[in-house]
PDB file of C-alpha atoms in Angstrom:
ATOM      1  CA  MET A   1     105.352 116.049  67.094  1.00 56.00           C
ATOM      2  CA  ALA A   2     103.148 114.025  69.390  1.00 65.00           C
ATOM      3  CA  ASP A   3     102.978 111.360  66.688  1.00 79.00           C
ATOM      4  CA  ASP A   4     106.782 111.207  66.638  1.00 86.00           C
ATOM      5  CA  TYR A   5     106.728 110.653  70.375  1.00 87.00           C
ATOM      6  CA  ILE A   6     104.292 107.724  70.070  1.00 89.00           C
ATOM      7  CA  LYS A   7     106.361 106.294  67.204  1.00 89.00           C
ATOM      8  CA  LYS A   8     109.440 106.513  69.416  1.00 89.00           C
ATOM      9  CA  LEU A   9     107.548 104.857  72.298  1.00 89.00           C
ATOM     10  CA  TRP A  10     106.600 101.947  70.015  1.00 90.00           C
ATOM     11  CA  GLU A  11     110.334 101.454  69.457  1.00 89.00           C
ATOM     12  CA  ILE A  12     111.465 101.718  73.057  1.00 87.00           C
ATOM     13  CA  ALA A  13     108.458 100.427  75.081  1.00 88.00           C
ATOM     14  CA  PRO A  14     109.237  96.705  74.618  1.00 89.00           C
ATOM     15  CA  ALA A  15     112.811  97.308  75.833  1.00 87.00           C
ATOM     16  CA  ILE A  16     111.570  99.485  78.725  1.00 85.00           C
ATOM     17  CA  THR A  17     109.175  96.730  79.810  1.00 87.00           C
ATOM     18  CA  ASP A  18     111.891  94.053  79.572  1.00 88.00           C
ATOM     19  CA  ALA A  19     114.377  96.239  81.477  1.00 88.00           C
ATOM     20  CA  VAL A  20     112.183  96.341  84.600  1.00 92.00           C
ATOM     21  CA  PRO A  21     113.446  93.433  86.752  1.00 95.00           C
ATOM     22  CA  HIS A  22     110.104  92.921  88.498  1.00 96.00           C
ATOM     23  CA  SER A  23     108.140  92.869  85.217  1.00 95.00           C
ATOM     24  CA  LYS A  24     110.637  90.375  83.857  1.00 95.00           C
ATOM     25  CA  LYS A  25     110.258  88.233  86.976  1.00 96.00           C
ATOM     26  CA  LEU A  26     106.454  88.170  86.550  1.00 97.00           C
ATOM     27  CA  GLY A  27     106.687  87.710  82.768  1.00 96.00           C
ATOM     28  CA  ILE A  28     104.866  90.932  81.788  1.00 97.00           C
ATOM     29  CA  ARG A  29     105.032  91.621  78.047  1.00 96.00           C
ATOM     30  CA  PHE A  30     104.524  94.734  75.975  1.00 96.00           C
ATOM     31  CA  VAL A  31     101.619  94.535  73.507  1.00 97.00           C
ATOM     32  CA  ALA A  32     100.713  98.012  72.260  1.00 96.00           C
ATOM     33  CA  ILE A  33     100.940 101.729  72.935  1.00 95.00           C
ATOM     34  CA  ASP A  34      99.144 104.848  71.704  1.00 94.00           C
ATOM     35  CA  LYS A  35      98.564 108.411  72.915  1.00 93.00           C
ATOM     36  CA  GLY A  36      97.569 107.971  76.574  1.00 94.00           C
ATOM     37  CA  ARG A  37      96.931 104.255  76.096  1.00 96.00           C
ATOM     38  CA  SER A  38      98.798 101.010  76.594  1.00 96.00           C
ATOM     39  CA  THR A  39      98.230  97.267  76.497  1.00 97.00           C
ATOM     40  CA  LEU A  40     100.361  94.693  78.327  1.00 98.00           C
ATOM     41  CA  SER A  41      99.977  90.961  78.838  1.00 98.00           C
ATOM     42  CA  LEU A  42     100.839  88.518  81.591  1.00 98.00           C
ATOM     43  CA  PRO A  43     101.065  84.877  80.465  1.00 98.00           C
ATOM     44  CA  TYR A  44      99.994  82.388  83.126  1.00 98.00           C
ATOM     45  CA  ASN A  45     102.913  81.799  85.489  1.00 97.00           C
ATOM     46  CA  PRO A  46     102.753  79.169  88.281  1.00 97.00           C
ATOM     47  CA  ASP A  47     105.222  81.262  90.341  1.00 97.00           C
ATOM     48  CA  LEU A  48     102.466  83.863  90.771  1.00 97.00           C
ATOM     49  CA  ILE A  49      99.781  81.550  92.147  1.00 97.00           C
ATOM     50  CA  GLY A  50      97.983  82.900  95.219  1.00 96.00           C
ATOM     51  CA  ASP A  51      96.514  79.583  96.315  1.00 94.00           C
ATOM     52  CA  THR A  52      97.895  76.235  95.139  1.00 94.00           C
ATOM     53  CA  GLU A  53      94.489  74.649  95.826  1.00 93.00           C
ATOM     54  CA  THR A  54      92.748  76.705  93.125  1.00 95.00           C
ATOM     55  CA  ARG A  55      95.876  77.601  91.059  1.00 96.00           C
ATOM     56  CA  VAL A  56      94.423  81.117  90.664  1.00 96.00           C
ATOM     57  CA  LEU A  57      97.018  83.893  90.322  1.00 97.00           C
ATOM     58  CA  HIS A  58      97.446  86.155  93.354  1.00 97.00           C
ATOM     59  CA  GLY A  59      95.654  89.510  93.261  1.00 96.00           C
ATOM     60  CA  GLY A  60      99.041  91.190  93.717  1.00 97.00           C
ATOM     61  CA  ALA A  61     100.234  89.907  90.326  1.00 97.00           C
ATOM     62  CA  VAL A  62      97.106  91.333  88.670  1.00 98.00           C
ATOM     63  CA  SER A  63      97.513  94.665  90.463  1.00 97.00           C
ATOM     64  CA  THR A  64     101.180  94.836  89.393  1.00 97.00           C
ATOM     65  CA  LEU A  65     100.152  94.279  85.760  1.00 97.00           C
ATOM     66  CA  LEU A  66      97.489  97.009  86.056  1.00 98.00           C
ATOM     67  CA  ASP A  67      99.954  99.394  87.748  1.00 96.00           C
ATOM     68  CA  GLN A  68     102.532  98.822  85.030  1.00 96.00           C
ATOM     69  CA  ALA A  69      99.971  99.315  82.226  1.00 96.00           C
ATOM     70  CA  CYS A  70      98.748 102.546  83.867  1.00 96.00           C
ATOM     71  CA  GLY A  71     102.341 103.796  84.239  1.00 94.00           C
ATOM     72  CA  LEU A  72     103.149 103.161  80.583  1.00 94.00           C
ATOM     73  CA  ALA A  73      99.912 104.825  79.398  1.00 95.00           C
ATOM     74  CA  ALA A  74     100.659 107.770  81.709  1.00 94.00           C
ATOM     75  CA  VAL A  75     104.097 108.174  80.096  1.00 91.00           C
ATOM     76  CA  ALA A  76     102.364 108.027  76.697  1.00 92.00           C
ATOM     77  CA  SER A  77      99.875 110.724  77.744  1.00 91.00           C
ATOM     78  CA  PHE A  78     102.536 113.434  77.819  1.00 85.00           C
ATOM     79  CA  ASP A  79     104.176 114.962  74.748  1.00 83.00           C
ATOM     80  CA  ILE A  80     107.729 114.395  75.930  1.00 81.00           C
ATOM     81  CA  PRO A  81     109.209 111.531  77.993  1.00 79.00           C
ATOM     82  CA  LYS A  82     108.687 112.049  81.715  1.00 81.00           C
ATOM     83  CA  SER A  83     109.140 109.511  84.483  1.00 82.00           C
ATOM     84  CA  CYS A  84     105.944 108.750  86.327  1.00 86.00           C
ATOM     85  CA  ALA A  85     105.398 107.669  89.898  1.00 90.00           C
ATOM     86  CA  THR A  86     102.211 106.047  91.172  1.00 94.00           C
ATOM     87  CA  LEU A  87     100.440 108.175  93.775  1.00 96.00           C
ATOM     88  CA  ASN A  88      97.359 106.057  94.277  1.00 97.00           C
ATOM     89  CA  LEU A  89      96.147 102.745  92.907  1.00 98.00           C
ATOM     90  CA  SER A  90      92.630 101.518  93.530  1.00 98.00           C
ATOM     91  CA  ILE A  91      91.544  98.086  92.342  1.00 98.00           C
ATOM     92  CA  ASP A  92      88.221  96.266  92.284  1.00 98.00           C
ATOM     93  CA  TYR A  93      88.541  92.504  91.958  1.00 98.00           C
ATOM     94  CA  MET A  94      85.480  91.211  90.104  1.00 97.00           C
ATOM     95  CA  ARG A  95      86.409  87.553  89.847  1.00 96.00           C
ATOM     96  CA  ALA A  96      89.331  85.124  89.938  1.00 95.00           C
ATOM     97  CA  ALA A  97      91.584  84.982  86.877  1.00 96.00           C
ATOM     98  CA  VAL A  98      91.122  81.710  84.975  1.00 97.00           C
ATOM     99  CA  PRO A  99      94.100  79.397  85.713  1.00 97.00           C
ATOM    100  CA  GLY A 100      96.244  78.717  82.665  1.00 97.00           C
ATOM    101  CA  GLN A 101      95.108  81.763  80.697  1.00 98.00           C
ATOM    102  CA  THR A 102      97.045  84.881  79.709  1.00 98.00           C
ATOM    103  CA  ILE A 103      95.806  88.113  81.286  1.00 98.00           C
ATOM    104  CA  ILE A 104      95.588  91.278  79.177  1.00 98.00           C
ATOM    105  CA  ALA A 105      95.611  94.745  80.740  1.00 98.00           C
ATOM    106  CA  THR A 106      94.558  97.849  78.835  1.00 98.00           C
ATOM    107  CA  ALA A 107      95.057 101.270  80.398  1.00 98.00           C
ATOM    108  CA  GLU A 108      93.937 104.715  79.347  1.00 98.00           C
ATOM    109  CA  CYS A 109      94.597 108.202  80.566  1.00 97.00           C
ATOM    110  CA  TYR A 110      91.249 109.995  80.795  1.00 95.00           C
ATOM    111  CA  LYS A 111      92.740 113.273  81.983  1.00 94.00           C
ATOM    112  CA  ALA A 112      96.283 114.597  82.117  1.00 91.00           C
ATOM    113  CA  THR A 113      97.172 117.873  83.770  1.00 89.00           C
ATOM    114  CA  LYS A 114     100.680 119.340  83.785  1.00 85.00           C
ATOM    115  CA  HIS A 115     101.780 117.144  86.678  1.00 88.00           C
ATOM    116  CA  ILE A 116      99.116 114.476  87.191  1.00 93.00           C
ATOM    117  CA  ALA A 117      97.756 111.733  84.934  1.00 94.00           C
ATOM    118  CA  PHE A 118      94.382 110.212  85.854  1.00 97.00           C
ATOM    119  CA  MET A 119      94.207 106.605  84.698  1.00 97.00           C
ATOM    120  CA  ARG A 120      91.769 103.738  84.253  1.00 98.00           C
ATOM    121  CA  ALA A 121      92.679 100.144  83.420  1.00 98.00           C
ATOM    122  CA  ILE A 122      90.966  96.798  82.886  1.00 98.00           C
ATOM    123  CA  ALA A 123      92.378  93.262  83.247  1.00 98.00           C
ATOM    124  CA  TYR A 124      90.709  90.384  81.369  1.00 98.00           C
ATOM    125  CA  GLU A 125      91.541  87.190  79.496  1.00 97.00           C
ATOM    126  CA  THR A 126      89.544  87.467  76.263  1.00 97.00           C
ATOM    127  CA  ASP A 127      86.570  89.754  76.854  1.00 96.00           C
ATOM    128  CA  GLU A 128      86.916  93.299  78.118  1.00 94.00           C
ATOM    129  CA  GLU A 129      83.230  93.160  79.097  1.00 96.00           C
ATOM    130  CA  ASP A 130      84.018  90.341  81.529  1.00 97.00           C
ATOM    131  CA  PRO A 131      86.847  91.863  83.584  1.00 98.00           C
ATOM    132  CA  ILE A 132      88.966  90.126  86.221  1.00 98.00           C
ATOM    133  CA  ALA A 133      89.785  93.471  87.820  1.00 98.00           C
ATOM    134  CA  VAL A 134      89.404  97.170  87.158  1.00 98.00           C
ATOM    135  CA  ALA A 135      91.850  99.840  88.320  1.00 98.00           C
ATOM    136  CA  GLN A 136      91.754 103.570  88.778  1.00 98.00           C
ATOM    137  CA  ALA A 137      95.043 105.309  89.474  1.00 98.00           C
ATOM    138  CA  THR A 138      96.791 108.662  89.644  1.00 97.00           C
ATOM    139  CA  PHE A 139     100.369 109.179  88.508  1.00 95.00           C
ATOM    140  CA  MET A 140     102.674 112.101  89.063  1.00 93.00           C
ATOM    141  CA  ALA A 141     105.177 113.225  86.438  1.00 89.00           C
ATOM    142  CA  THR A 142     108.433 113.376  88.378  1.00 80.00           C
ATOM    143  CA  GLN A 143     111.084 114.705  86.040  1.00 68.00           C
ATOM    144  CA  ASN A 144     111.911 114.717  82.359  1.00 59.00           C
ATOM    145  CA  THR A 145     114.193 111.791  81.681  1.00 54.00           C
ATOM    146  CA  ALA A 146     117.756 112.459  80.550  1.00 50.00           C
ATOM    147  CA  ALA A 147     117.284 110.348  77.420  1.00 48.00           C
ATOM    148  CA  GLY A 148     114.039 112.167  76.703  1.00 45.00           C
ATOM    149  CA  ASN A 149     115.715 115.529  77.055  1.00 45.00           C
ATOM    150  CA  ASP A 150     118.390 114.534  74.552  1.00 46.00           C
ATOM    151  CA  ALA A 151     115.934 113.065  72.065  1.00 41.00           C
ATOM    152  CA  PHE A 152     113.599 116.046  72.208  1.00 39.00           C
ATOM    153  CA  LYS A 153     116.118 118.852  72.722  1.00 39.00           C
ATOM    154  CA  LYS A 154     115.563 120.138  69.215  1.00 35.00           C
ATOM    155  CA  ASP A 155     111.862 120.651  69.981  1.00 36.00           C
ATOM    156  CA  THR A 156     112.522 123.049  72.813  1.00 34.00           C
ATOM    157  CA  ALA A 157     115.618 124.748  71.409  1.00 31.00           C
TER     158      ALA A 157
ATOM    159  CA  MET B   1      97.715  83.648 116.969  1.00 49.00           C
ATOM    160  CA  ASP B   2      98.328  80.537 114.925  1.00 65.00           C
ATOM    161  CA  SER B   3     101.728  80.934 113.284  1.00 76.00           C
ATOM    162  CA  ALA B   4     101.720  77.332 112.013  1.00 82.00           C
ATOM    163  CA  ALA B   5      98.560  78.131 110.030  1.00 80.00           C
ATOM    164  CA  LEU B   6     100.284  81.208 108.630  1.00 85.00           C
ATOM    165  CA  LYS B   7     103.346  79.221 107.570  1.00 87.00           C
ATOM    166  CA  ARG B   8     101.069  76.693 105.864  1.00 85.00           C
ATOM    167  CA  THR B   9      99.254  79.547 104.131  1.00 87.00           C
ATOM    168  CA  LEU B  10     102.424  81.210 102.838  1.00 91.00           C
ATOM    169  CA  ALA B  11     103.673  77.808 101.673  1.00 91.00           C
ATOM    170  CA  ARG B  12     100.630  77.417  99.432  1.00 91.00           C
ATOM    171  CA  MET B  13     101.160  80.925  98.007  1.00 95.00           C
ATOM    172  CA  PRO B  14     103.979  80.698  95.385  1.00 97.00           C
ATOM    173  CA  TYR B  15     103.502  84.441  94.703  1.00 97.00           C
ATOM    174  CA  ALA B  16     104.671  85.211  98.273  1.00 97.00           C
ATOM    175  CA  GLN B  17     107.792  83.109  97.662  1.00 96.00           C
ATOM    176  CA  SER B  18     108.434  84.934  94.370  1.00 97.00           C
ATOM    177  CA  LEU B  19     108.503  88.231  96.294  1.00 97.00           C
ATOM    178  CA  GLY B  20     110.692  86.632  98.990  1.00 97.00           C
ATOM    179  CA  VAL B  21     108.104  87.336 101.722  1.00 96.00           C
ATOM    180  CA  LYS B  22     108.798  85.903 105.194  1.00 94.00           C
ATOM    181  CA  PRO B  23     106.915  86.132 108.504  1.00 94.00           C
ATOM    182  CA  THR B  24     108.835  87.641 111.416  1.00 93.00           C
ATOM    183  CA  GLU B  25     108.298  89.387 114.735  1.00 92.00           C
ATOM    184  CA  ILE B  26     109.449  92.858 115.758  1.00 92.00           C
ATOM    185  CA  ASP B  27     109.087  93.807 119.435  1.00 91.00           C
ATOM    186  CA  GLY B  28     106.830  90.796 119.838  1.00 90.00           C
ATOM    187  CA  VAL B  29     104.449  91.981 117.106  1.00 91.00           C
ATOM    188  CA  PHE B  30     103.770  89.893 114.010  1.00 92.00           C
ATOM    189  CA  THR B  31     105.389  91.629 111.029  1.00 95.00           C
ATOM    190  CA  LEU B  32     105.848  90.549 107.445  1.00 96.00           C
ATOM    191  CA  LEU B  33     109.276  90.999 105.840  1.00 97.00           C
ATOM    192  CA  MET B  34     110.095  91.426 102.159  1.00 98.00           C
ATOM    193  CA  PRO B  35     113.911  91.301 101.928  1.00 98.00           C
ATOM    194  CA  TYR B  36     115.579  93.289  99.174  1.00 97.00           C
ATOM    195  CA  ILE B  37     115.914  91.117  96.092  1.00 97.00           C
ATOM    196  CA  GLU B  38     116.882  92.380  92.661  1.00 96.00           C
ATOM    197  CA  SER B  39     113.796  90.917  90.988  1.00 96.00           C
ATOM    198  CA  ASN B  40     111.583  93.312  92.992  1.00 97.00           C
ATOM    199  CA  ILE B  41     113.145  96.390  91.356  1.00 96.00           C
ATOM    200  CA  GLY B  42     110.768  98.515  89.293  1.00 93.00           C
ATOM    201  CA  ASN B  43     113.165 101.284  88.276  1.00 89.00           C
ATOM    202  CA  PHE B  44     116.906 100.822  87.873  1.00 84.00           C
ATOM    203  CA  SER B  45     117.809 104.481  87.376  1.00 83.00           C
ATOM    204  CA  LEU B  46     116.159 105.874  90.544  1.00 85.00           C
ATOM    205  CA  PRO B  47     116.577 103.089  91.825  1.00 91.00           C
ATOM    206  CA  ALA B  48     113.317 101.931  93.420  1.00 94.00           C
ATOM    207  CA  LEU B  49     111.273  98.854  94.197  1.00 96.00           C
ATOM    208  CA  HIS B  50     108.307  98.179  91.890  1.00 96.00           C
ATOM    209  CA  GLY B  51     105.074  99.692  93.195  1.00 96.00           C
ATOM    210  CA  GLY B  52     103.363  96.437  92.262  1.00 96.00           C
ATOM    211  CA  ALA B  53     105.757  94.429  94.451  1.00 97.00           C
ATOM    212  CA  ILE B  54     104.980  96.777  97.356  1.00 98.00           C
ATOM    213  CA  SER B  55     101.212  96.542  96.870  1.00 97.00           C
ATOM    214  CA  GLY B  56     101.407  92.764  96.359  1.00 98.00           C
ATOM    215  CA  PHE B  57     103.413  92.530  99.579  1.00 98.00           C
ATOM    216  CA  MET B  58     100.761  94.543 101.447  1.00 98.00           C
ATOM    217  CA  GLU B  59      98.009  92.328 100.008  1.00 98.00           C
ATOM    218  CA  ILE B  60      99.863  89.301 101.397  1.00 97.00           C
ATOM    219  CA  ALA B  61     100.106  91.106 104.762  1.00 97.00           C
ATOM    220  CA  ALA B  62      96.336  91.693 104.781  1.00 97.00           C
ATOM    221  CA  ILE B  63      95.558  88.059 103.969  1.00 95.00           C
ATOM    222  CA  SER B  64      98.124  86.846 106.549  1.00 94.00           C
ATOM    223  CA  GLN B  65      96.509  88.944 109.278  1.00 94.00           C
ATOM    224  CA  LEU B  66      93.088  87.512 108.406  1.00 94.00           C
ATOM    225  CA  ILE B  67      94.500  83.967 108.506  1.00 91.00           C
ATOM    226  CA  LEU B  68      95.930  84.658 111.969  1.00 89.00           C
ATOM    227  CA  SER B  69      92.638  85.951 113.343  1.00 87.00           C
ATOM    228  CA  THR B  70      90.249  83.443 111.772  1.00 82.00           C
ATOM    229  CA  ASP B  71      90.330  79.675 111.629  1.00 74.00           C
ATOM    230  CA  HIS B  72      89.169  79.102 108.084  1.00 77.00           C
ATOM    231  CA  ALA B  73      90.855  76.524 105.898  1.00 76.00           C
ATOM    232  CA  SER B  74      90.281  78.499 102.695  1.00 86.00           C
ATOM    233  CA  LEU B  75      91.778  81.902 101.993  1.00 91.00           C
ATOM    234  CA  PRO B  76      89.902  85.219 102.088  1.00 94.00           C
ATOM    235  CA  LYS B  77      89.314  86.774  98.664  1.00 95.00           C
ATOM    236  CA  PRO B  78      90.092  90.413  97.888  1.00 97.00           C
ATOM    237  CA  ILE B  79      87.074  92.532  96.830  1.00 98.00           C
ATOM    238  CA  GLY B  80      88.836  95.850  96.486  1.00 98.00           C
ATOM    239  CA  ILE B  81      92.058  97.507  97.582  1.00 98.00           C
ATOM    240  CA  ASN B  82      93.306 101.084  97.631  1.00 98.00           C
ATOM    241  CA  VAL B  83      97.034 101.830  97.831  1.00 98.00           C
ATOM    242  CA  ASP B  84      98.686 105.174  98.552  1.00 98.00           C
ATOM    243  CA  TYR B  85     102.353 105.425  97.606  1.00 97.00           C
ATOM    244  CA  LEU B  86     103.956 107.900 100.008  1.00 97.00           C
ATOM    245  CA  ARG B  87     107.612 107.666  99.047  1.00 95.00           C
ATOM    246  CA  LYS B  88     109.784 105.554  96.781  1.00 94.00           C
ATOM    247  CA  GLY B  89     110.733 102.101  97.977  1.00 96.00           C
ATOM    248  CA  ASP B  90     114.495 102.014  98.429  1.00 97.00           C
ATOM    249  CA  LEU B  91     116.483  98.857  97.687  1.00 97.00           C
ATOM    250  CA  LYS B  92     116.238  97.760 101.319  1.00 97.00           C
ATOM    251  CA  PRO B  93     114.188  95.301 103.389  1.00 98.00           C
ATOM    252  CA  THR B  94     110.534  96.329 103.613  1.00 98.00           C
ATOM    253  CA  PHE B  95     108.189  95.544 106.505  1.00 98.00           C
ATOM    254  CA  ALA B  96     104.408  95.431 106.696  1.00 98.00           C
ATOM    255  CA  ARG B  97     101.827  95.169 109.425  1.00 97.00           C
ATOM    256  CA  ALA B  98      98.101  94.843 108.950  1.00 97.00           C
ATOM    257  CA  LYS B  99      95.248  95.787 111.263  1.00 97.00           C
ATOM    258  CA  ILE B 100      91.715  94.513 110.952  1.00 97.00           C
ATOM    259  CA  PHE B 101      89.396  97.506 111.443  1.00 97.00           C
ATOM    260  CA  LYS B 102      86.210  95.506 111.101  1.00 96.00           C
ATOM    261  CA  GLN B 103      85.522  91.822 110.818  1.00 94.00           C
ATOM    262  CA  GLY B 104      81.968  90.768 110.085  1.00 92.00           C
ATOM    263  CA  SER B 105      80.736  87.286 109.285  1.00 90.00           C
ATOM    264  CA  ARG B 106      81.404  87.679 105.553  1.00 93.00           C
ATOM    265  CA  ILE B 107      83.449  90.855 105.065  1.00 96.00           C
ATOM    266  CA  ALA B 108      86.606  92.152 106.703  1.00 97.00           C
ATOM    267  CA  ASN B 109      88.133  95.608 106.360  1.00 98.00           C
ATOM    268  CA  VAL B 110      91.934  95.605 106.685  1.00 98.00           C
ATOM    269  CA  HIS B 111      94.467  98.461 106.766  1.00 98.00           C
ATOM    270  CA  VAL B 112      98.158  97.871 106.022  1.00 98.00           C
ATOM    271  CA  ARG B 113     101.273  99.957 106.545  1.00 98.00           C
ATOM    272  CA  ALA B 114     104.573  99.277 104.747  1.00 98.00           C
ATOM    273  CA  TRP B 115     107.814 100.869 105.902  1.00 98.00           C
ATOM    274  CA  GLN B 116     111.564 100.454 105.596  1.00 98.00           C
ATOM    275  CA  GLU B 117     113.837 102.110 108.167  1.00 95.00           C
ATOM    276  CA  ASP B 118     111.252 104.086 110.104  1.00 95.00           C
ATOM    277  CA  TYR B 119     107.829 102.776 111.133  1.00 96.00           C
ATOM    278  CA  ASP B 120     106.603 106.377 111.460  1.00 97.00           C
ATOM    279  CA  ASP B 121     107.661 107.210 107.905  1.00 97.00           C
ATOM    280  CA  PRO B 122     105.791 104.594 105.833  1.00 98.00           C
ATOM    281  CA  ILE B 123     106.526 104.112 102.125  1.00 98.00           C
ATOM    282  CA  ALA B 124     102.955 103.024 101.381  1.00 98.00           C
ATOM    283  CA  THR B 125      99.604 102.344 103.004  1.00 98.00           C
ATOM    284  CA  MET B 126      96.746 100.173 101.819  1.00 98.00           C
ATOM    285  CA  HIS B 127      93.206  99.435 102.842  1.00 98.00           C
ATOM    286  CA  GLY B 128      91.038  96.727 101.435  1.00 98.00           C
ATOM    287  CA  ASN B 129      87.851  94.721 101.822  1.00 98.00           C
ATOM    288  CA  TYR B 130      87.990  90.943 101.850  1.00 97.00           C
ATOM    289  CA  LEU B 131      85.358  88.278 101.424  1.00 96.00           C
ATOM    290  CA  LEU B 132      85.760  85.686 104.158  1.00 94.00           C
ATOM    291  CA  PRO B 133      85.132  82.002 103.520  1.00 89.00           C
ATOM    292  CA  LYS B 134      81.918  80.602 104.994  1.00 81.00           C
ATOM    293  CA  ALA B 135      82.438  79.244 108.514  1.00 70.00           C
ATOM    294  CA  GLU B 136      82.870  75.475 108.511  1.00 59.00           C
TER     295      GLU B 136
END
């Protein structure tokens, strides 16, 4: 049943990502999803520069990518679709993102309770061992989504 | 307070323009404004602003406050931030004010509050440490 949920998420996650106006504005793209895990990418976008002198992307764009990746992985950590809200987001910035390069963010849920998902995420260009930034976050499951209820009604009936 | 320096800083920060961020003053106190724009929405069905737009906005507020209280030509660099989301961001103008709790020669600790209609009912708070450029 959980596998069906992940299969379904593979189908709908790209559309979910594209349907978020702020993700679209930044250019965030869906890459992959698995149980409690997600990968997103952010191609280099001059509109997100934090300092025109260095052309490095603003930390806020990186934290948004990490937040979004954590949120998607949190959704994928449950067995049925639930909306998730960020409670806390903590980010360490190790170094500047390399101008011109796409940033990848991978997120994982390392513990999910009934209501809270505890997340970790890493942002990097090519090497996960050489991160731009690392995030730790907690998400709260708010309510089961209407679409989720319909799709999974047969499971609970 | 050097508001010309702040305007120059925001002008070299395309990310701030993408969020629609503008400097303003409320009751004579420097305040940063993020007007409601559709591209800052994170959830259409709630609806709510994107948490990332709110944290990005607060990061800009922290850097702006540091620019106003130092006279460095280069921008401070974030070392780490911690954001608490207290309530959902409605599709309304959002305000932010930052306070420097400690400013050393190399590191500054900054706390930021973001609110919408009521200053005493913030939608999010942030604190962060910033690496300051070497004095010229």
